[in-house]
Amino acid sequence: MDVEAIRAQIPLTKECIYLNTGGISPSLDPVTAVLVGEYQETAQHGPPLIMDYQRHAARLEEARQQLAAFCGVAAADLCLTHGVADGTTTVFNGIDWQAGDELILTDEEHPAVKMPAEHLAGSHGVQLHYLPISGGEAEILQRLEELITPRTRLLALSHVTTDTGTRLPARAIVELAHRRGVPVLYDGAQSLGQFPVDVSQLGADFYSLLVYKWMYGPYTAGALYVEKSWQERLRVVPSSANYFGSAGARRFEFSTVPPPYYFASAAATTYIQGLGVAQIEARTKTLAAGLRRALTAIPRLVIENPQDPEMCTGIVTFRVEGVEGPHISTELRARKIITRPTGLKFSGVRVSVAFFTTQAELDALVSAVGEIAAAAPRA
């Protein structure tokens, strides 16, 4: 992998040390070119939807097929969305919840999942239960087994958790849940593009994803996989003709889909496939593991990632005892090192190590964190 050639196509790398791909990825020139080109074509030749509908529709279908193939699912089972929250609320709203029904989340869920779940609790009397994410695979599965009851209607879990970057045993969780008759919805925001994901192999009933983190696509573009047997069972309030006029998962495309975003998403998918997702995973995990080792030399610093390397990803999360995470993140930003503070379970800092990240950048991060930790007053 020619990292310097890749960095030449990411203008932001000239401005700062960007370590927040897990929030929003930086833009790749080839992807930006497609997005800008689509709007330029519209300005010069009119809206493609109007001027050449057949070609426009065919291109959008090609983009859908490309993203579906990347995820290992059929295009007919994938609807285009505006991100994970869009897909999550579609699933939540499509289930006939009764007071006392139970929904299981992890204790690290992003607001895209947690807030709609809390709304269900308030509006329908759904009981929320949280799966603690700590320890190894066996411990997590045992806790989950104990949480599931006859009233459990759905598991809504992150494939990779947002703060500690824990890669859950996704296939094993689905098998456990299905044995108990419970469907599974995965939030794939932090997984797709970090490592190979085959949604069909996982066996999940729903998989909500986005392309503007580890896929390097345009902001707000996403998709939702709906397993065939659920496509007729989800009963949502229809807000577009698609619900009545489309077969498969496409019926769940309720709002206007911005085609340029999905054409650019296809370009991003092509780019990631060209690099090789397995190669991306190998590089980022190696860099991330080295960063964890280096950070542990800093006094009072605690790594908050899993102990099991197989459950680790390119997300490195740490806290410094006595120092608030937002303080560290703000001080890093002043040094043009962009990270994200965490606050779901502890006050720390999340670092997203990407394939374009260099060892020199990580060395600079470690040096800066050491200085900040030493100078900061204890909270």
mmCIF file with all atom_site columns, C-alpha atoms in Angstrom, residues 77 204-206 225-234 248-249:
data_model
loop_
_atom_site.group_PDB
_atom_site.id
_atom_site.type_symbol
_atom_site.label_atom_id
_atom_site.label_alt_id
_atom_site.label_comp_id
_atom_site.label_asym_id
_atom_site.label_entity_id
_atom_site.label_seq_id
_atom_site.pdbx_PDB_ins_code
_atom_site.Cartn_x
_atom_site.Cartn_y
_atom_site.Cartn_z
_atom_site.occupancy
_atom_site.B_iso_or_equiv
_atom_site.pdbx_formal_charge
_atom_site.auth_seq_id
_atom_site.auth_comp_id
_atom_site.auth_asym_id
_atom_site.auth_atom_id
_atom_site.pdbx_PDB_model_num
ATOM 1  C CA . ASP A 1 77  ? -32.492 -6.364  0.115  1.00 0.00 ? 77  ASP A CA 1
ATOM 2  C CA . ALA A 1 204 ? -28.365 -10.598 10.927 1.00 0.00 ? 204 ALA A CA 1
ATOM 3  C CA . ASP A 1 205 ? -31.979 -9.649  10.252 1.00 0.00 ? 205 ASP A CA 1
ATOM 4  C CA . PHE A 1 206 ? -31.114 -5.974  9.797  1.00 0.00 ? 206 PHE A CA 1
ATOM 5  C CA . TYR A 1 225 ? -30.182 -4.252  4.818  1.00 0.00 ? 225 TYR A CA 1
ATOM 6  C CA . VAL A 1 226 ? -33.513 -5.933  5.530  1.00 0.00 ? 226 VAL A CA 1
ATOM 7  C CA . GLU A 1 227 ? -33.637 -9.731  5.415  1.00 0.00 ? 227 GLU A CA 1
ATOM 8  C CA . LYS A 1 228 ? -36.289 -10.950 2.971  1.00 0.00 ? 228 LYS A CA 1
ATOM 9  C CA . SER A 1 229 ? -38.686 -12.421 5.508  1.00 0.00 ? 229 SER A CA 1
ATOM 10 C CA . TRP A 1 230 ? -38.813 -9.089  7.323  1.00 0.00 ? 230 TRP A CA 1
ATOM 11 C CA . GLN A 1 231 ? -39.598 -6.956  4.282  1.00 0.00 ? 231 GLN A CA 1
ATOM 12 C CA . GLU A 1 232 ? -43.316 -7.709  4.559  1.00 0.00 ? 232 GLU A CA 1
ATOM 13 C CA . ARG A 1 233 ? -43.335 -7.824  8.361  1.00 0.00 ? 233 ARG A CA 1
ATOM 14 C CA . LEU A 1 234 ? -42.008 -4.329  9.047  1.00 0.00 ? 234 LEU A CA 1
ATOM 15 C CA . GLY A 1 248 ? -37.872 -5.650  -1.727 1.00 0.00 ? 248 GLY A CA 1
ATOM 16 C CA . ALA A 1 249 ? -36.177 -3.321  0.727  1.00 0.00 ? 249 ALA A CA 1
#
